[in-house]
PDB file of C-alpha atoms in Angstrom:
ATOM      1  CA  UNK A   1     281.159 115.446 -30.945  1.00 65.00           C
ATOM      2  CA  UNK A   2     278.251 115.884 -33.177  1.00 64.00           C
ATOM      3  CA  UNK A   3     275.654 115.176 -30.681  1.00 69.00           C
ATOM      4  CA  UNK A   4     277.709 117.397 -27.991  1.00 71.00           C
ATOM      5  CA  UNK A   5     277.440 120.586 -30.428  1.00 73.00           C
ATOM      6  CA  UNK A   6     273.403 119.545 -31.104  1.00 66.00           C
ATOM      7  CA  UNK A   7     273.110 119.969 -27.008  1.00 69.00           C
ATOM      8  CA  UNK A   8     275.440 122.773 -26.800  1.00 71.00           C
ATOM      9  CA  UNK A   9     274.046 125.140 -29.285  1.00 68.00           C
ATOM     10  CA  UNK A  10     270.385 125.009 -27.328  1.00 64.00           C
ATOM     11  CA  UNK A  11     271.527 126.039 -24.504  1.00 58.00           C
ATOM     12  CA  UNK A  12     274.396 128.292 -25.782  1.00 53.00           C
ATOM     13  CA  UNK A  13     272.431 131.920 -24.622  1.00 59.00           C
ATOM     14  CA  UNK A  14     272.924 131.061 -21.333  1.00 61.00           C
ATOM     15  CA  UNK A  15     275.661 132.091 -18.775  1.00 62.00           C
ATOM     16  CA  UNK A  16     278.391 130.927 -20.985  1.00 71.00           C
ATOM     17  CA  UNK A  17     277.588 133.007 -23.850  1.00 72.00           C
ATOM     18  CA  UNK A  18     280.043 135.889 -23.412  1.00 71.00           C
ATOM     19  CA  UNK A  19     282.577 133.256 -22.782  1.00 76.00           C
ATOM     20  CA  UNK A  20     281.432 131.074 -25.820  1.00 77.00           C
ATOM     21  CA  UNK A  21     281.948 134.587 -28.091  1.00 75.00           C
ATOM     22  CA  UNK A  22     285.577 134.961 -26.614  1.00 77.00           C
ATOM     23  CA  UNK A  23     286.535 131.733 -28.489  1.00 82.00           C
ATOM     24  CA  UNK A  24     287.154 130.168 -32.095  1.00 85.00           C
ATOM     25  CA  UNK A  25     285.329 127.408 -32.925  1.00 86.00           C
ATOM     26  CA  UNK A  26     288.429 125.376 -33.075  1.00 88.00           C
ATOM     27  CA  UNK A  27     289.254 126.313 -29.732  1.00 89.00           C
ATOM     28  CA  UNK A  28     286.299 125.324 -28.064  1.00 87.00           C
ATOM     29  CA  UNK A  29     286.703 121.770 -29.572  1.00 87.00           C
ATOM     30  CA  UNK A  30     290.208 121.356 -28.823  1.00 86.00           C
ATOM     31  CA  UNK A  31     289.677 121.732 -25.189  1.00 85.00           C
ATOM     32  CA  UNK A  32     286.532 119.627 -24.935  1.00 84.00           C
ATOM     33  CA  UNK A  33     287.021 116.977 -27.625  1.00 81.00           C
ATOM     34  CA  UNK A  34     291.704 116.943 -28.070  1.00 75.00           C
ATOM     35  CA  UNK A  35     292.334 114.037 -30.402  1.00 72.00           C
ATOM     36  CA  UNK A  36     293.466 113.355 -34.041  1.00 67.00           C
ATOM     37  CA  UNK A  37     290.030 112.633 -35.236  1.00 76.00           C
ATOM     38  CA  UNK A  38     287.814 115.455 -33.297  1.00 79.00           C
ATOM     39  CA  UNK A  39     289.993 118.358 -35.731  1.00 80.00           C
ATOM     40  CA  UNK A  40     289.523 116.977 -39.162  1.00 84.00           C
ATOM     41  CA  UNK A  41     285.417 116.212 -37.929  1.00 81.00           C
ATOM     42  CA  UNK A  42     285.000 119.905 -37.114  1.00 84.00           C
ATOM     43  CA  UNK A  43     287.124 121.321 -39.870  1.00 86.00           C
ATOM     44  CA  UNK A  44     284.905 119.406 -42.586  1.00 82.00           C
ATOM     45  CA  UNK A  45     282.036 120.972 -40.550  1.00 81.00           C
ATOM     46  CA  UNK A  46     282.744 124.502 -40.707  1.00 83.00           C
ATOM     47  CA  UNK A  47     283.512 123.937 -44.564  1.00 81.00           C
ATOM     48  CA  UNK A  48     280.434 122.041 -45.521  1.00 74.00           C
ATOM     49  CA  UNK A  49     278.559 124.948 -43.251  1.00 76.00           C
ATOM     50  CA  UNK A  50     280.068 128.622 -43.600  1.00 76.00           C
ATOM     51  CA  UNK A  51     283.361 126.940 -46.199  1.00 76.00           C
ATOM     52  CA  UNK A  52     285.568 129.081 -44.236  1.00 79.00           C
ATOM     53  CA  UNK A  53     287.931 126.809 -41.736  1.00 84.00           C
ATOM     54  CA  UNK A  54     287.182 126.978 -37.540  1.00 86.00           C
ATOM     55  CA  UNK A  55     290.025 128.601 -36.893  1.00 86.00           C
ATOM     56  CA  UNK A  56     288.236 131.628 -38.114  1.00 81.00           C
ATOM     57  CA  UNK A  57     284.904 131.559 -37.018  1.00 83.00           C
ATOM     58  CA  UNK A  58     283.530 132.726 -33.546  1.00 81.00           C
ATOM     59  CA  UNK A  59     282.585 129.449 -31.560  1.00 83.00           C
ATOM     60  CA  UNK A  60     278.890 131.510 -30.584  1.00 81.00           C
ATOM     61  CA  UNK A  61     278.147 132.078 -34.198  1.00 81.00           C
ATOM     62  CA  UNK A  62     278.856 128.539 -35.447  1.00 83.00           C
ATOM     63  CA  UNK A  63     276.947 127.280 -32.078  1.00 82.00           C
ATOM     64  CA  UNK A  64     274.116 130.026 -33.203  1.00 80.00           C
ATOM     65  CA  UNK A  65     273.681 128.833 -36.305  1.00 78.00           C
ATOM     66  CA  UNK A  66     273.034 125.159 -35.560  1.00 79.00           C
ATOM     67  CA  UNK A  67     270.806 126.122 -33.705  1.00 77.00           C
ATOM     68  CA  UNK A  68     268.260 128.305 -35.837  1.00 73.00           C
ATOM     69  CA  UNK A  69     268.862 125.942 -38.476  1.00 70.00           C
ATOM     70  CA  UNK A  70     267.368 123.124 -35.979  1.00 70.00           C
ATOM     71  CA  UNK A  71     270.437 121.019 -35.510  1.00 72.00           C
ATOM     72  CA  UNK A  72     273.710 119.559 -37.491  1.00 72.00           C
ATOM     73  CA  UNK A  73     271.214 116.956 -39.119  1.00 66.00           C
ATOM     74  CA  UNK A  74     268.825 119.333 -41.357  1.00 62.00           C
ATOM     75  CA  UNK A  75     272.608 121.858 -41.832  1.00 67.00           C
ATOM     76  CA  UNK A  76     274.428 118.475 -43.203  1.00 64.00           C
ATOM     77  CA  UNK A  77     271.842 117.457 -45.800  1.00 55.00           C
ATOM     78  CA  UNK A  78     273.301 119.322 -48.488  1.00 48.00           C
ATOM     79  CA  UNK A  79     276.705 118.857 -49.076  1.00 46.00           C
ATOM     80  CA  UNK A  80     278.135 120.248 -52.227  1.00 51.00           C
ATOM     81  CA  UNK A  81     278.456 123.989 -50.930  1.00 46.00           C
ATOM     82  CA  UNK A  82     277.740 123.700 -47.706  1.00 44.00           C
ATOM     83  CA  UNK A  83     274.687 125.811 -45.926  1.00 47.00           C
ATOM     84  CA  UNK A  84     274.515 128.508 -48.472  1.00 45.00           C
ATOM     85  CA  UNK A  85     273.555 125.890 -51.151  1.00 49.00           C
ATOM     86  CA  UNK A  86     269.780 126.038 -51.898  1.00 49.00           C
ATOM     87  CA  UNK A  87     267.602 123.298 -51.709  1.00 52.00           C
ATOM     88  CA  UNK A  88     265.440 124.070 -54.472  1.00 56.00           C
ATOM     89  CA  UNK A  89     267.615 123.990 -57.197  1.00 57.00           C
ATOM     90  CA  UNK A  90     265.063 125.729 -59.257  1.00 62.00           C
ATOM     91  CA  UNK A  91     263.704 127.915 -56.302  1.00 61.00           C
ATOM     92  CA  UNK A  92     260.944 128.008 -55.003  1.00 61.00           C
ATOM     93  CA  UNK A  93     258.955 128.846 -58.478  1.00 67.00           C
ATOM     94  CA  UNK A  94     260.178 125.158 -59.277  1.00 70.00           C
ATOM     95  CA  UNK A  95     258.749 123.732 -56.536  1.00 71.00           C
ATOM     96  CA  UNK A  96     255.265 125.439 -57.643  1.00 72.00           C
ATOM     97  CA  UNK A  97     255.679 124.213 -61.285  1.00 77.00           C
ATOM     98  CA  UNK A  98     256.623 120.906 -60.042  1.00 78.00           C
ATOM     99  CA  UNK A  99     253.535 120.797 -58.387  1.00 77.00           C
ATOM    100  CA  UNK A 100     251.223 121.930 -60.810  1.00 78.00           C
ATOM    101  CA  UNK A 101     252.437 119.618 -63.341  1.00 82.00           C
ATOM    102  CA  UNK A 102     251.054 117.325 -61.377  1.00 84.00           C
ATOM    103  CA  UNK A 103     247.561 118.309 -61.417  1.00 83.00           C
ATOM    104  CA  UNK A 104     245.109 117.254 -64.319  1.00 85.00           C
ATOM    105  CA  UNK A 105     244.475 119.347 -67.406  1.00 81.00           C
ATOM    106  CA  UNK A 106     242.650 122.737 -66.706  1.00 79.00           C
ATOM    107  CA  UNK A 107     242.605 122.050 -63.018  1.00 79.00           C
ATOM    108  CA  UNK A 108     244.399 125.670 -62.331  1.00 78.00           C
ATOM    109  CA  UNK A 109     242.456 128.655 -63.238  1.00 79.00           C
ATOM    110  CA  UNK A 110     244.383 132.719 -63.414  1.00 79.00           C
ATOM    111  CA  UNK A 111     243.184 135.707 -62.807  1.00 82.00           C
ATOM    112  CA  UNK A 112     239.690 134.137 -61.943  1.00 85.00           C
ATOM    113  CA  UNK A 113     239.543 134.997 -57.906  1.00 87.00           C
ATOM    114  CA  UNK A 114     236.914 134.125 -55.872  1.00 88.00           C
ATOM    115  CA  UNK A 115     234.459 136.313 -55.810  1.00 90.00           C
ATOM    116  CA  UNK A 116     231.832 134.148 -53.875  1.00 91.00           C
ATOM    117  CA  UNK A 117     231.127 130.829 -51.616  1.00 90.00           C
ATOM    118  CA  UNK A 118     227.913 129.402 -51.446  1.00 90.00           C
ATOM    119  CA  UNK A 119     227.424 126.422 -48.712  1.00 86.00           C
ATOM    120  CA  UNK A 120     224.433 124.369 -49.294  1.00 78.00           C
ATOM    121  CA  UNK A 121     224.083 120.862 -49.972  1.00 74.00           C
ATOM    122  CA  UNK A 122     227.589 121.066 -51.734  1.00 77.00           C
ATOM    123  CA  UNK A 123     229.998 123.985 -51.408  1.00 83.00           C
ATOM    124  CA  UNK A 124     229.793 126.487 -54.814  1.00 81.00           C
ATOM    125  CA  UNK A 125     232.546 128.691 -55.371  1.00 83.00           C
ATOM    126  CA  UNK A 126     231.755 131.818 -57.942  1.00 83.00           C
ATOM    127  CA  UNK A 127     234.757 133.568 -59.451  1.00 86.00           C
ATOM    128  CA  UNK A 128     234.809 136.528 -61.199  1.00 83.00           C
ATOM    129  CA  UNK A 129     235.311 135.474 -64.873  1.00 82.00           C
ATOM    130  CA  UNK A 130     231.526 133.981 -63.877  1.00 85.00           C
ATOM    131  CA  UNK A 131     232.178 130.099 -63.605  1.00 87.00           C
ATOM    132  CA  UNK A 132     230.987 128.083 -60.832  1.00 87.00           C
ATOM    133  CA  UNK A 133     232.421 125.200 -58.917  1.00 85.00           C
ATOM    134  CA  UNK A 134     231.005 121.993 -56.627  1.00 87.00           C
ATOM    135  CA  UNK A 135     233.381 120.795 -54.344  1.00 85.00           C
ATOM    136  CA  UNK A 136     233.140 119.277 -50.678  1.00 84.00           C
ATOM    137  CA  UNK A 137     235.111 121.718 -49.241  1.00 83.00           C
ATOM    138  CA  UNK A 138     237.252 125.196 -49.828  1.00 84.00           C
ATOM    139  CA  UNK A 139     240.442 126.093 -48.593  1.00 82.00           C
ATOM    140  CA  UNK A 140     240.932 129.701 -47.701  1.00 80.00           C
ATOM    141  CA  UNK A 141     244.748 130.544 -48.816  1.00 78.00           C
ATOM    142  CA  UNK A 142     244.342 134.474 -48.426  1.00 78.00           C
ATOM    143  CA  UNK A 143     244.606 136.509 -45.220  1.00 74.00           C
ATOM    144  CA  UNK A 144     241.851 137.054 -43.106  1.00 75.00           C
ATOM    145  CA  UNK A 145     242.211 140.695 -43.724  1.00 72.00           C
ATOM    146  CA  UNK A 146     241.085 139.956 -47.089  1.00 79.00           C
ATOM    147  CA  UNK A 147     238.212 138.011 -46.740  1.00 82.00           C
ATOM    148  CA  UNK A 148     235.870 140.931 -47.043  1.00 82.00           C
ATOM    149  CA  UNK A 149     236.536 140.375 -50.870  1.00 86.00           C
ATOM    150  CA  UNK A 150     234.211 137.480 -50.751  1.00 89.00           C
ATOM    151  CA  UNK A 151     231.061 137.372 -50.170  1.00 90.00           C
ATOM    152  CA  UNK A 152     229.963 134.121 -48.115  1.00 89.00           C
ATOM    153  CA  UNK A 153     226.011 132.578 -48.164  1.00 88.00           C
ATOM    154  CA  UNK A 154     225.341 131.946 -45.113  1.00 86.00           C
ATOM    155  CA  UNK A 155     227.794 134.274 -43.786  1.00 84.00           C
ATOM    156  CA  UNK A 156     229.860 133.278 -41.102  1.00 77.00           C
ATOM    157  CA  UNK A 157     230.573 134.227 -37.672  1.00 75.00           C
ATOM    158  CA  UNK A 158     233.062 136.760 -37.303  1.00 70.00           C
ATOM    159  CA  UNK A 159     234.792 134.630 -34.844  1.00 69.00           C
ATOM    160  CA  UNK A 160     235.360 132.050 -37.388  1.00 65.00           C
ATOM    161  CA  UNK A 161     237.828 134.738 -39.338  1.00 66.00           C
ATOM    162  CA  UNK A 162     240.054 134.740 -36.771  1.00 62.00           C
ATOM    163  CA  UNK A 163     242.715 137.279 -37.064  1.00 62.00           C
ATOM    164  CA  UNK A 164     246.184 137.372 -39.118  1.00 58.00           C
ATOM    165  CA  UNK A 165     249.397 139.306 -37.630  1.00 60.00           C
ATOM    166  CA  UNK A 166     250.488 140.774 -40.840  1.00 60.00           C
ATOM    167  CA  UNK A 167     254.072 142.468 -40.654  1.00 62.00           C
ATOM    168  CA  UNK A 168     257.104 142.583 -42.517  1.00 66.00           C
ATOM    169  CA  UNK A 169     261.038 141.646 -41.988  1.00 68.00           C
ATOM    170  CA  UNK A 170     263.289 144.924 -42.648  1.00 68.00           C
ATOM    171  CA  UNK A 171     266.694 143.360 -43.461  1.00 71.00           C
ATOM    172  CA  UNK A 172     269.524 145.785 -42.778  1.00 73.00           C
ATOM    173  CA  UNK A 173     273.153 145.363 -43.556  1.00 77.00           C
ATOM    174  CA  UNK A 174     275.713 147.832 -42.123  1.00 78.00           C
ATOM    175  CA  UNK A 175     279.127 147.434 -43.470  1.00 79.00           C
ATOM    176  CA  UNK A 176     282.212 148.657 -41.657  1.00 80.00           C
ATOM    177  CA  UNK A 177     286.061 149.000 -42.674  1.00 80.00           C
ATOM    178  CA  UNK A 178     287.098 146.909 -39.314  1.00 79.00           C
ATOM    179  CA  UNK A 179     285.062 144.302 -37.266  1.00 76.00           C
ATOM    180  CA  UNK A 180     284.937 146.097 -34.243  1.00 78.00           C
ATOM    181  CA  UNK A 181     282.784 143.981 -32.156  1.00 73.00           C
ATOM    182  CA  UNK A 182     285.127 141.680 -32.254  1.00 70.00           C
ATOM    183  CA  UNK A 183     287.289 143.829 -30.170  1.00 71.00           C
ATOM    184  CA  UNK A 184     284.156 144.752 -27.875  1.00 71.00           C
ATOM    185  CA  UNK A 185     284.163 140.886 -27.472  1.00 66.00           C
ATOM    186  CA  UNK A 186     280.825 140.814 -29.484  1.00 67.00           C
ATOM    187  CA  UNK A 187     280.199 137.796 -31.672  1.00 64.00           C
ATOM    188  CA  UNK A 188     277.681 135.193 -32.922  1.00 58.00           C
ATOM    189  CA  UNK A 189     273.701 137.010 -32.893  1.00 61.00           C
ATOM    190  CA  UNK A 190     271.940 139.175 -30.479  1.00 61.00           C
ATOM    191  CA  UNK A 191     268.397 141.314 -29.836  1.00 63.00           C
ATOM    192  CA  UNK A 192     267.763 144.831 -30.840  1.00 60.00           C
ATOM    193  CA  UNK A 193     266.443 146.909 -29.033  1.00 60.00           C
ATOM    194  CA  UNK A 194     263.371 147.834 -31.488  1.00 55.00           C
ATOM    195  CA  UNK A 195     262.381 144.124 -32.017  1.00 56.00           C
ATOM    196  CA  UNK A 196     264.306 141.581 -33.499  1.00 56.00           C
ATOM    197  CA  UNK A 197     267.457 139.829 -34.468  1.00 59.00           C
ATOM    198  CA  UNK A 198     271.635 140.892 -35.103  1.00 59.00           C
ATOM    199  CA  UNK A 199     273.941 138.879 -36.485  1.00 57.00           C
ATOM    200  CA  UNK A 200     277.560 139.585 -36.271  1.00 58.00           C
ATOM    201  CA  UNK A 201     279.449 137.466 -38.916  1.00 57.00           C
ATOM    202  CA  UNK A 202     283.024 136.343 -38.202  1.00 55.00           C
ATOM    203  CA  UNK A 203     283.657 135.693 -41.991  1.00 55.00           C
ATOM    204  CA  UNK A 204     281.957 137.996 -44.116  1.00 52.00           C
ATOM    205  CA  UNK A 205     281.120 136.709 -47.987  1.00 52.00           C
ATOM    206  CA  UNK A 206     284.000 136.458 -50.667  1.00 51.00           C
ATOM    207  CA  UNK A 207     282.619 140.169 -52.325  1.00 51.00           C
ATOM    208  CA  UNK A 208     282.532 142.081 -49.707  1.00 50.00           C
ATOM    209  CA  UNK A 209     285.466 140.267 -47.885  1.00 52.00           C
ATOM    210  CA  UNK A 210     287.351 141.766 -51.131  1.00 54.00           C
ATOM    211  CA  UNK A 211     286.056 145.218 -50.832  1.00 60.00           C
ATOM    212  CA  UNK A 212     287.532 144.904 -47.166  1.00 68.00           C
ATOM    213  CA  UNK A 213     283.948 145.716 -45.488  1.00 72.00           C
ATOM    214  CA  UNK A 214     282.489 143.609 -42.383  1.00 75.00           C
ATOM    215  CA  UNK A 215     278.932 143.972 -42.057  1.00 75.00           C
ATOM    216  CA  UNK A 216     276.355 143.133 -39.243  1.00 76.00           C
ATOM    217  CA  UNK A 217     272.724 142.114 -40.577  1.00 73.00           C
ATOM    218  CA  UNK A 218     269.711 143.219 -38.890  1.00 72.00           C
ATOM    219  CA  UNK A 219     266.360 141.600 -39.320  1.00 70.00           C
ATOM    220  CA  UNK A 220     263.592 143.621 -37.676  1.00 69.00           C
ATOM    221  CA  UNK A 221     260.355 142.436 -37.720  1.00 67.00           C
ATOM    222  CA  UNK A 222     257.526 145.734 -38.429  1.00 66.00           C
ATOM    223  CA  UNK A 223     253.684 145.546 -37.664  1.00 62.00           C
ATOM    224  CA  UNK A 224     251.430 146.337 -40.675  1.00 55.00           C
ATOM    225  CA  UNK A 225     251.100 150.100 -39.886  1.00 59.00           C
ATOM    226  CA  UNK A 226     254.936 150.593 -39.285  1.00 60.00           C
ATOM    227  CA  UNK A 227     255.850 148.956 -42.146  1.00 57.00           C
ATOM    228  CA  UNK A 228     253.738 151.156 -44.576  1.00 58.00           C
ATOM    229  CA  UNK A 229     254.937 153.903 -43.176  1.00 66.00           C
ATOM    230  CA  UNK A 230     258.805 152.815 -43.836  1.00 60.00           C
ATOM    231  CA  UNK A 231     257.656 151.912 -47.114  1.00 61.00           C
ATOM    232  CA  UNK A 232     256.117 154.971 -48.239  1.00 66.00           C
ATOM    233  CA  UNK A 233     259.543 156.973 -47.387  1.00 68.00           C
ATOM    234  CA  UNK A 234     262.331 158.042 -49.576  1.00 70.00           C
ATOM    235  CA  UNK A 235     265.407 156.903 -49.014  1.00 62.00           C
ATOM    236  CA  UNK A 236     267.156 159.948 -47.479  1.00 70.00           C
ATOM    237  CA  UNK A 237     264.356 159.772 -44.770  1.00 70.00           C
ATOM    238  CA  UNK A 238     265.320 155.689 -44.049  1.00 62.00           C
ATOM    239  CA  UNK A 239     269.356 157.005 -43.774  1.00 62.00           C
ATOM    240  CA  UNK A 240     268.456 160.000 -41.294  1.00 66.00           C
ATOM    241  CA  UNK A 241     266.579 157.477 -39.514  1.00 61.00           C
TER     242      UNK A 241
END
């Protein structure tokens, strides 16, 4: 059944889809997989994933979320609380730390940025607290956008910057007192218009379940210039928009 679903939810935008919204998870296995052992397998599933039971959730959303997580086997490697339990136990600030404690004494330097990177026989990097380093070679972890910070002997070709996308995610959540889309036959994710994704979640989390709201999450993705301009607006002029 496992490797079924991992086929299923690639392909599950296709023709089927409206049909695939139309049905419970727990339907859609009992008609493809009916048996005593198929039920409990996609019961512990849906609990380790979204711990709400199939019976509830919209076969296209489970299917849809396999899918952007890139299959049952990265969804199933933590089991304790299912998908929404994080990784990085410490976040991703622990990860960093982790790392760093790694590194030998004085080998991390703040608030001294490059200022300057001088290729020669070696590679010397100037920062602005006025030390200088000899290494073989220099990563560049900033956008290209900000490499006119640094000044670079011999300078390089402009073709050699290359050119970074920048944009942002706006992450909108609209709660409602009723899940209508489920009675437009709407379920799972789609596309907005504007750019970007919709999800529509069957099961909404324990808080706002109790505060009897459903919400749909938006995540539209904004160019650099668009999202300054969002930014730089008060928040009556982001509701009347």
């Amino acid at each position: 059944m496992y490797a079924w679903l991992d086929t299923l939810c690639q392909v599950n935008h296709g023709p089927d889809a409206r049909f695939l919204s139309g049905l419970t998870f727990e339907a859609l296995v009992r008609a493809n997989f009916p048996g005593e052992d198929t039920e409990p397998a996609a019961e512990l599933l849906c609990e380790i994933i979204f711990r709400h039971g199939p019976g509830e959730l919209n076969a296209l959303y489970v299917l849809d979320h396999i899918r952007r997580s890139g299959g049952l086997k990265g969804i199933l490697s933590v089991i304790e609380d299912g998908g929404h339990d994080q990784k990085l136990r410490n976040g991703i600030h622990g990860l960093r730390s982790s790392l760093a404690s790694q590194l030998p004494k004085d080998a991390i330097h703040l608030s001294s940025p490059v200022i300057k990177i001088m290729q020669k026989m070696s590679c010397l990097t100037e920062t602005s607290s006025g030390e200088i380093w000899s290494s073989k070679q220099v990563i560049m972890a900033i956008p290209t956008t900000e490499y006119n910070t640094v000044t670079f002997e011999p300078p390089p070709s402009r073709k050699s910057f290359g050119r970074s996308d920048i944009h942002s995610w706006l992450d909108l959540t609209f709660t409602y007192d009723t899940p209508w889309w489920k009675e437009s036959g709407l379920g799972g994710a789609g596309e907005a218009d504007i750019g970007g994704d919709i999800y529509f979640p069957d099961v909404p989390d324990s808080d706002i379940l109790q505060a009897n709201m459903y919400p749909i999450h938006f995540w539209i993705r904004l160019n650099y210039t668009d999202s300054q301009d969002w930014l730089g607006k008060s928040a009556q002029e982001m509701e009347a928009e």
